Structure formats: structure tokens, C-alpha cells
PDB file of C-alpha atoms in Angstrom:
ATOM      1  CA  UNK A   8       0.007  -0.041   0.096  1.00 79.00           C
ATOM      2  CA  UNK A   9       1.164   3.426  -0.703  1.00 83.00           C
ATOM      3  CA  UNK A  10      -0.849   6.102   1.050  1.00 86.00           C
ATOM      4  CA  UNK A  11      -0.828   8.240   4.187  1.00 86.00           C
ATOM      5  CA  UNK A  12      -3.575   9.063   6.426  1.00 82.00           C
ATOM      6  CA  UNK A  13      -3.866  10.598   9.896  1.00 81.00           C
ATOM      7  CA  UNK A  14      -7.402  10.096  11.292  1.00 84.00           C
ATOM      8  CA  UNK A  15      -8.949   7.257   9.296  1.00 85.00           C
ATOM      9  CA  UNK A  16      -5.745   5.016   9.185  1.00 89.00           C
ATOM     10  CA  UNK A  17      -7.459   1.872  10.848  1.00 90.00           C
ATOM     11  CA  UNK A  18     -10.379   2.322   8.593  1.00 89.00           C
ATOM     12  CA  UNK A  19      -8.408   2.510   5.254  1.00 88.00           C
ATOM     13  CA  UNK A  20      -5.894  -0.308   6.560  1.00 91.00           C
ATOM     14  CA  UNK A  21      -9.066  -2.546   6.890  1.00 93.00           C
ATOM     15  CA  UNK A  22     -10.549  -1.558   3.602  1.00 91.00           C
ATOM     16  CA  UNK A  23      -7.126  -2.357   1.965  1.00 91.00           C
ATOM     17  CA  UNK A  24      -7.179  -5.993   3.579  1.00 93.00           C
ATOM     18  CA  UNK A  25     -10.993  -6.270   2.301  1.00 93.00           C
ATOM     19  CA  UNK A  26      -9.555  -5.267  -1.281  1.00 92.00           C
ATOM     20  CA  UNK A  27      -6.876  -7.744  -1.394  1.00 93.00           C
ATOM     21  CA  UNK A  28      -8.766 -10.597   0.104  1.00 92.00           C
ATOM     22  CA  UNK A  29     -11.582 -10.036  -2.424  1.00 92.00           C
ATOM     23  CA  UNK A  30      -9.297  -9.903  -5.406  1.00 92.00           C
ATOM     24  CA  UNK A  31      -7.018 -13.106  -4.434  1.00 91.00           C
ATOM     25  CA  UNK A  32     -10.469 -15.016  -4.006  1.00 90.00           C
ATOM     26  CA  UNK A  33     -12.040 -13.482  -7.281  1.00 90.00           C
ATOM     27  CA  UNK A  34      -8.904 -13.980  -9.246  1.00 90.00           C
ATOM     28  CA  UNK A  35      -7.737 -17.223  -7.590  1.00 88.00           C
ATOM     29  CA  UNK A  36      -7.312 -18.871 -11.142  1.00 87.00           C
ATOM     30  CA  UNK A  37      -5.379 -16.055 -12.601  1.00 89.00           C
ATOM     31  CA  UNK A  38      -1.820 -16.381 -10.666  1.00 89.00           C
ATOM     32  CA  UNK A  39      -2.089 -13.243  -8.739  1.00 91.00           C
ATOM     33  CA  UNK A  40       1.176 -12.621  -6.901  1.00 91.00           C
ATOM     34  CA  UNK A  41       0.693  -9.070  -5.285  1.00 91.00           C
ATOM     35  CA  UNK A  42      -1.934  -6.558  -5.071  1.00 93.00           C
ATOM     36  CA  UNK A  43      -0.571  -2.726  -4.796  1.00 93.00           C
ATOM     37  CA  UNK A  44      -2.996  -0.116  -3.379  1.00 94.00           C
ATOM     38  CA  UNK A  45      -2.347   3.672  -4.069  1.00 93.00           C
ATOM     39  CA  UNK A  46      -4.673   6.324  -2.608  1.00 91.00           C
ATOM     40  CA  UNK A  47      -5.350   9.533  -4.364  1.00 88.00           C
ATOM     41  CA  UNK A  48      -7.759  12.488  -3.149  1.00 85.00           C
ATOM     42  CA  UNK A  49     -10.230  11.564  -5.675  1.00 86.00           C
ATOM     43  CA  UNK A  50      -9.739   7.681  -6.366  1.00 89.00           C
ATOM     44  CA  UNK A  51      -8.099   4.345  -5.412  1.00 92.00           C
ATOM     45  CA  UNK A  52      -5.278   3.086  -7.820  1.00 93.00           C
ATOM     46  CA  UNK A  53      -5.197  -0.726  -7.576  1.00 93.00           C
ATOM     47  CA  UNK A  54      -2.379  -2.484  -9.445  1.00 93.00           C
ATOM     48  CA  UNK A  55      -2.734  -6.260  -9.893  1.00 93.00           C
ATOM     49  CA  UNK A  56       0.644  -8.098 -10.520  1.00 94.00           C
ATOM     50  CA  UNK A  57      -0.136 -11.283 -12.232  1.00 92.00           C
ATOM     51  CA  UNK A  58       1.382 -14.161 -14.452  1.00 92.00           C
ATOM     52  CA  UNK A  59      -1.695 -14.252 -16.520  1.00 89.00           C
ATOM     53  CA  UNK A  60      -2.814 -10.818 -17.506  1.00 90.00           C
ATOM     54  CA  UNK A  61      -5.097 -12.213 -20.198  1.00 90.00           C
ATOM     55  CA  UNK A  62      -7.294 -13.716 -17.645  1.00 88.00           C
ATOM     56  CA  UNK A  63      -7.630 -10.707 -15.474  1.00 90.00           C
ATOM     57  CA  UNK A  64      -8.134  -8.249 -18.584  1.00 90.00           C
ATOM     58  CA  UNK A  65     -10.693 -10.545 -20.149  1.00 86.00           C
ATOM     59  CA  UNK A  66     -11.803  -9.966 -23.990  1.00 88.00           C
ATOM     60  CA  UNK A  67     -11.667  -6.414 -24.842  1.00 86.00           C
ATOM     61  CA  UNK A  68     -11.151  -5.422 -21.382  1.00 86.00           C
ATOM     62  CA  UNK A  69     -14.502  -6.678 -20.323  1.00 89.00           C
ATOM     63  CA  UNK A  70     -13.250  -8.556 -17.140  1.00 89.00           C
ATOM     64  CA  UNK A  71     -11.010  -5.719 -15.833  1.00 90.00           C
ATOM     65  CA  UNK A  72     -14.034  -3.296 -16.224  1.00 91.00           C
ATOM     66  CA  UNK A  73     -16.216  -5.598 -14.411  1.00 91.00           C
ATOM     67  CA  UNK A  74     -13.520  -5.979 -11.566  1.00 91.00           C
ATOM     68  CA  UNK A  75     -13.284  -1.981 -11.468  1.00 91.00           C
ATOM     69  CA  UNK A  76     -17.200  -1.743 -10.945  1.00 92.00           C
ATOM     70  CA  UNK A  77     -17.064  -4.487  -8.208  1.00 92.00           C
ATOM     71  CA  UNK A  78     -14.444  -2.803  -6.293  1.00 92.00           C
ATOM     72  CA  UNK A  79     -16.155   0.592  -6.643  1.00 92.00           C
ATOM     73  CA  UNK A  80     -19.167  -0.852  -4.956  1.00 91.00           C
ATOM     74  CA  UNK A  81     -16.988  -2.708  -2.388  1.00 91.00           C
ATOM     75  CA  UNK A  82     -15.209   0.421  -1.354  1.00 88.00           C
ATOM     76  CA  UNK A  83     -17.764   2.948  -2.218  1.00 89.00           C
ATOM     77  CA  UNK A  84     -15.197   5.126  -4.075  1.00 89.00           C
ATOM     78  CA  UNK A  85     -13.978   5.675  -7.587  1.00 91.00           C
ATOM     79  CA  UNK A  86     -11.441   2.885  -8.413  1.00 91.00           C
ATOM     80  CA  UNK A  87      -8.821   2.502 -11.318  1.00 91.00           C
ATOM     81  CA  UNK A  88      -7.209  -0.943 -11.887  1.00 92.00           C
ATOM     82  CA  UNK A  89      -3.950  -1.417 -13.634  1.00 92.00           C
ATOM     83  CA  UNK A  90      -2.599  -4.944 -14.696  1.00 92.00           C
ATOM     84  CA  UNK A  91       1.194  -5.606 -14.358  1.00 91.00           C
ATOM     85  CA  UNK A  92       2.516  -8.840 -15.885  1.00 91.00           C
ATOM     86  CA  UNK A  93       5.109 -10.833 -14.273  1.00 92.00           C
ATOM     87  CA  UNK A  94       7.512 -11.998 -16.925  1.00 91.00           C
ATOM     88  CA  UNK A  95       9.121 -15.039 -14.915  1.00 92.00           C
ATOM     89  CA  UNK A  96       6.549 -16.594 -12.394  1.00 92.00           C
ATOM     90  CA  UNK A  97       8.976 -19.321 -11.534  1.00 93.00           C
ATOM     91  CA  UNK A  98      11.015 -16.824  -9.489  1.00 94.00           C
ATOM     92  CA  UNK A  99       8.015 -15.314  -7.549  1.00 94.00           C
ATOM     93  CA  UNK A 100       7.855 -17.133  -4.086  1.00 95.00           C
ATOM     94  CA  UNK A 101       3.953 -16.377  -3.714  1.00 95.00           C
ATOM     95  CA  UNK A 102       3.375 -18.113  -7.372  1.00 95.00           C
ATOM     96  CA  UNK A 103       5.601 -20.994  -6.562  1.00 96.00           C
ATOM     97  CA  UNK A 104       4.224 -21.639  -3.334  1.00 96.00           C
ATOM     98  CA  UNK A 105       0.733 -21.236  -4.702  1.00 94.00           C
ATOM     99  CA  UNK A 106       1.381 -23.892  -7.409  1.00 94.00           C
ATOM    100  CA  UNK A 107       2.878 -26.368  -4.855  1.00 95.00           C
ATOM    101  CA  UNK A 108      -0.207 -25.740  -2.699  1.00 95.00           C
ATOM    102  CA  UNK A 109      -2.490 -26.364  -5.628  1.00 94.00           C
ATOM    103  CA  UNK A 110      -0.820 -29.621  -6.435  1.00 94.00           C
ATOM    104  CA  UNK A 111      -1.195 -30.896  -2.955  1.00 94.00           C
ATOM    105  CA  UNK A 112      -4.986 -30.019  -3.076  1.00 93.00           C
ATOM    106  CA  UNK A 113      -5.082 -32.200  -6.201  1.00 93.00           C
ATOM    107  CA  UNK A 114      -3.651 -35.052  -4.385  1.00 92.00           C
ATOM    108  CA  UNK A 115      -0.569 -35.055  -6.351  1.00 93.00           C
ATOM    109  CA  UNK A 116       2.523 -36.148  -4.139  1.00 93.00           C
ATOM    110  CA  UNK A 117       4.072 -33.350  -2.329  1.00 93.00           C
ATOM    111  CA  UNK A 118       7.593 -34.426  -2.995  1.00 94.00           C
ATOM    112  CA  UNK A 119       7.024 -34.471  -6.548  1.00 95.00           C
ATOM    113  CA  UNK A 120       5.282 -30.810  -6.443  1.00 95.00           C
ATOM    114  CA  UNK A 121       8.450 -29.394  -4.419  1.00 95.00           C
ATOM    115  CA  UNK A 122      11.030 -31.182  -6.725  1.00 95.00           C
ATOM    116  CA  UNK A 123       9.337 -29.866  -9.905  1.00 94.00           C
ATOM    117  CA  UNK A 124       8.742 -26.107  -8.427  1.00 95.00           C
ATOM    118  CA  UNK A 125      12.797 -26.398  -7.351  1.00 95.00           C
ATOM    119  CA  UNK A 126      13.797 -27.362 -10.797  1.00 95.00           C
ATOM    120  CA  UNK A 127      11.879 -24.776 -12.654  1.00 94.00           C
ATOM    121  CA  UNK A 128      13.198 -21.878 -10.322  1.00 94.00           C
ATOM    122  CA  UNK A 129      16.805 -23.081 -10.963  1.00 95.00           C
ATOM    123  CA  UNK A 130      16.336 -23.316 -14.704  1.00 94.00           C
ATOM    124  CA  UNK A 131      14.658 -19.738 -14.714  1.00 92.00           C
ATOM    125  CA  UNK A 132      17.649 -18.287 -13.119  1.00 91.00           C
ATOM    126  CA  UNK A 133      17.268 -18.535  -9.329  1.00 92.00           C
ATOM    127  CA  UNK A 134      20.689 -18.627  -7.241  1.00 94.00           C
ATOM    128  CA  UNK A 135      18.759 -20.949  -4.576  1.00 95.00           C
ATOM    129  CA  UNK A 136      15.583 -22.042  -3.318  1.00 96.00           C
ATOM    130  CA  UNK A 137      14.067 -23.789  -0.561  1.00 96.00           C
ATOM    131  CA  UNK A 138      10.548 -25.247  -0.172  1.00 97.00           C
ATOM    132  CA  UNK A 139       9.175 -26.613   3.043  1.00 96.00           C
ATOM    133  CA  UNK A 140       5.701 -28.461   3.629  1.00 96.00           C
ATOM    134  CA  UNK A 141       4.461 -28.986   7.003  1.00 96.00           C
ATOM    135  CA  UNK A 142       1.341 -31.164   8.291  1.00 94.00           C
ATOM    136  CA  UNK A 143      -0.196 -34.441   7.664  1.00 94.00           C
ATOM    137  CA  UNK A 144       1.614 -34.876   4.348  1.00 93.00           C
ATOM    138  CA  UNK A 145       0.075 -37.643   2.223  1.00 90.00           C
ATOM    139  CA  UNK A 146      -2.758 -38.102   4.821  1.00 90.00           C
ATOM    140  CA  UNK A 147      -0.265 -39.441   7.389  1.00 92.00           C
ATOM    141  CA  UNK A 148      -1.475 -39.806  11.080  1.00 93.00           C
ATOM    142  CA  UNK A 149       1.063 -37.939  12.469  1.00 95.00           C
ATOM    143  CA  UNK A 150       2.061 -34.368  11.052  1.00 95.00           C
ATOM    144  CA  UNK A 151       5.780 -33.752  10.112  1.00 95.00           C
ATOM    145  CA  UNK A 152       7.772 -31.128   8.139  1.00 96.00           C
ATOM    146  CA  UNK A 153       9.564 -31.914   4.825  1.00 95.00           C
ATOM    147  CA  UNK A 154      11.825 -29.772   2.689  1.00 94.00           C
ATOM    148  CA  UNK A 155      13.436 -29.552  -0.679  1.00 93.00           C
ATOM    149  CA  UNK A 156      16.276 -27.127  -1.431  1.00 92.00           C
ATOM    150  CA  UNK A 157      18.900 -26.401  -4.072  1.00 94.00           C
ATOM    151  CA  UNK A 158      21.564 -23.778  -4.448  1.00 94.00           C
ATOM    152  CA  UNK A 159      22.130 -21.413  -1.678  1.00 93.00           C
ATOM    153  CA  UNK A 160      19.582 -19.363   0.448  1.00 93.00           C
ATOM    154  CA  UNK A 161      21.475 -17.009   2.685  1.00 93.00           C
ATOM    155  CA  UNK A 162      18.661 -15.895   5.502  1.00 92.00           C
ATOM    156  CA  UNK A 163      21.347 -14.075   7.386  1.00 92.00           C
ATOM    157  CA  UNK A 164      22.856 -11.795   4.679  1.00 89.00           C
ATOM    158  CA  UNK A 165      21.156  -8.338   4.704  1.00 88.00           C
ATOM    159  CA  UNK A 166      22.114  -7.890   1.159  1.00 89.00           C
ATOM    160  CA  UNK A 167      20.425 -10.827  -0.008  1.00 90.00           C
ATOM    161  CA  UNK A 168      17.515 -10.566  -2.289  1.00 91.00           C
ATOM    162  CA  UNK A 169      15.091 -13.241  -1.041  1.00 94.00           C
ATOM    163  CA  UNK A 170      11.577 -13.457  -1.971  1.00 94.00           C
ATOM    164  CA  UNK A 171       9.429 -15.231   0.744  1.00 96.00           C
ATOM    165  CA  UNK A 172       5.943 -16.528   0.865  1.00 95.00           C
ATOM    166  CA  UNK A 173       3.625 -18.828   3.093  1.00 96.00           C
ATOM    167  CA  UNK A 174       0.483 -20.301   1.868  1.00 94.00           C
ATOM    168  CA  UNK A 175      -2.038 -22.973   3.297  1.00 94.00           C
ATOM    169  CA  UNK A 176      -3.373 -25.934   1.094  1.00 92.00           C
ATOM    170  CA  UNK A 177      -6.560 -27.142   2.807  1.00 93.00           C
ATOM    171  CA  UNK A 178      -7.127 -30.762   2.134  1.00 92.00           C
ATOM    172  CA  UNK A 179      -9.520 -33.466   3.245  1.00 92.00           C
ATOM    173  CA  UNK A 180      -7.215 -34.570   5.944  1.00 91.00           C
ATOM    174  CA  UNK A 181      -6.145 -31.107   7.194  1.00 93.00           C
ATOM    175  CA  UNK A 182      -4.243 -28.130   6.457  1.00 94.00           C
ATOM    176  CA  UNK A 183      -0.729 -28.187   4.997  1.00 95.00           C
ATOM    177  CA  UNK A 184       1.411 -25.270   5.093  1.00 96.00           C
ATOM    178  CA  UNK A 185       3.775 -24.162   2.227  1.00 97.00           C
ATOM    179  CA  UNK A 186       6.680 -22.200   2.705  1.00 96.00           C
ATOM    180  CA  UNK A 187       8.887 -20.850  -0.034  1.00 96.00           C
ATOM    181  CA  UNK A 188      12.155 -18.825  -0.150  1.00 97.00           C
ATOM    182  CA  UNK A 189      13.813 -17.768  -3.466  1.00 96.00           C
ATOM    183  CA  UNK A 190      17.214 -16.295  -3.405  1.00 95.00           C
ATOM    184  CA  UNK A 191      17.707 -13.965  -6.712  1.00 92.00           C
ATOM    185  CA  UNK A 192      21.091 -12.598  -5.971  1.00 89.00           C
ATOM    186  CA  UNK A 193      22.677  -9.830  -3.694  1.00 89.00           C
ATOM    187  CA  UNK A 194      21.506  -6.174  -3.758  1.00 80.00           C
ATOM    188  CA  UNK A 195      24.233  -4.073  -4.773  1.00 75.00           C
ATOM    189  CA  UNK A 196      24.591  -0.104  -4.982  1.00 69.00           C
ATOM    190  CA  UNK A 197      26.067   1.550  -8.013  1.00 63.00           C
ATOM    191  CA  UNK A 198      28.239   4.608  -7.868  1.00 59.00           C
ATOM    192  CA  UNK A 199      25.143   6.795  -8.131  1.00 61.00           C
ATOM    193  CA  UNK A 200      23.642   5.358  -4.932  1.00 59.00           C
ATOM    194  CA  UNK A 201      21.258   3.287  -6.661  1.00 63.00           C
ATOM    195  CA  UNK A 202      20.573  -0.223  -5.557  1.00 62.00           C
ATOM    196  CA  UNK A 203      19.588  -3.209  -7.817  1.00 60.00           C
ATOM    197  CA  UNK A 204      19.583  -7.141  -7.492  1.00 65.00           C
ATOM    198  CA  UNK A 205      22.873  -8.669  -8.945  1.00 63.00           C
ATOM    199  CA  UNK A 206      20.863 -11.886  -9.638  1.00 62.00           C
ATOM    200  CA  UNK A 207      18.446 -12.510 -12.628  1.00 54.00           C
ATOM    201  CA  UNK A 208      15.935  -9.933 -13.435  1.00 45.00           C
ATOM    202  CA  UNK A 209      12.794 -10.080 -11.550  1.00 43.00           C
TER     203      UNK A 209
END
């Protein structure tokens, strides 16, 4: 969120949360990684970061227009919706965790799901990835935690550009938590004071 408020901060913060929850549910099939909210005096600007922009926009922009109208009713304000495409979804922790959680819900082996995600991320140029699943894995009686990793994921290095996400997969035998860390490279500063990731492009 990008806005500032003095009096109505709790109300606006709750409204932001309502917008995000609504969009993630409404666009659950559209691979939405992030929702940015910017507030202006006259309207709210919502930017949806997705790996499948065509699904969000729809034929001739029909879906995005419908979405804008729904958000206007939800917030009782004028809303503008922008759609940003994620070029490399294999390097986005939320999308990777969402993909693994979806496969677990479809009763695909959690080990196979984790291994596929790790291989895809490394092929896409990640310097390291770690995925962890916890719960009644495979319907086991006793809950446990299992993980799969490749490359390096330096969690104690402040310069490290690490993307993290945590999602739940609700299955018939209980909730399985999925965590994902993706190391994209170290954040370095050039001679003009600008910072950028030394790893692959986001």
C-alpha cells in the first residue's frame, strides 16, 4: 500500500485488507502474486501483479471493467485498476508456493510438487530455492515437516534479495502449510547510490 492518513488510518487499512482478500478470491485462477493499493484524493488505484494478465483483463477489457465496478461498490469510491505482467513466475515465491499448494490439493505427491518447483526456479535463473511443507503430508496420522532445496539461500545476509511466501493448502485430511524462499542474488549499490539485484531480472 502507498498512502498516508492521520485520522482514518485503521479504517483505510481494513479496507485495503478487504480489497486484497476479495481480489485473491475473485482471481484465484489468474496467478495473482501481489496487489498494490495507492490512494489519491479522488480515487483508489489498484495494481494487480499477475502471471496471466489475459485472464484478468478479459476479452476487450471486459473482465477488468467488471472488476473495477465491483471494487467501486465494495469501497464506495472511484477505483482505477492496472494490470502488470510478471515475466518470470518461476522466480516469484508466492506463485511457486501457490502452485505447490494447488498440486497438494489435487492429491499430487508433495515431494514431486516440491521437486518440480525447485527445478523450474533453478532453470529460470534463481541462485537458490528452498521449499518446505508441514502438516499431515500424504494423509499421514502424525504431522511432520519436509523440505527440498537447491543452491544457496543465505537468510542471515542483509544484502541478499530473497523472496518469501507462506500459503496454506486445505485438504480433506487437514491443512498443509507451504513455505518458499527464493534467492535471486545480492542487492548492490552503484556509484550513483542506486540499488539493484545482482541476480537475474525479476
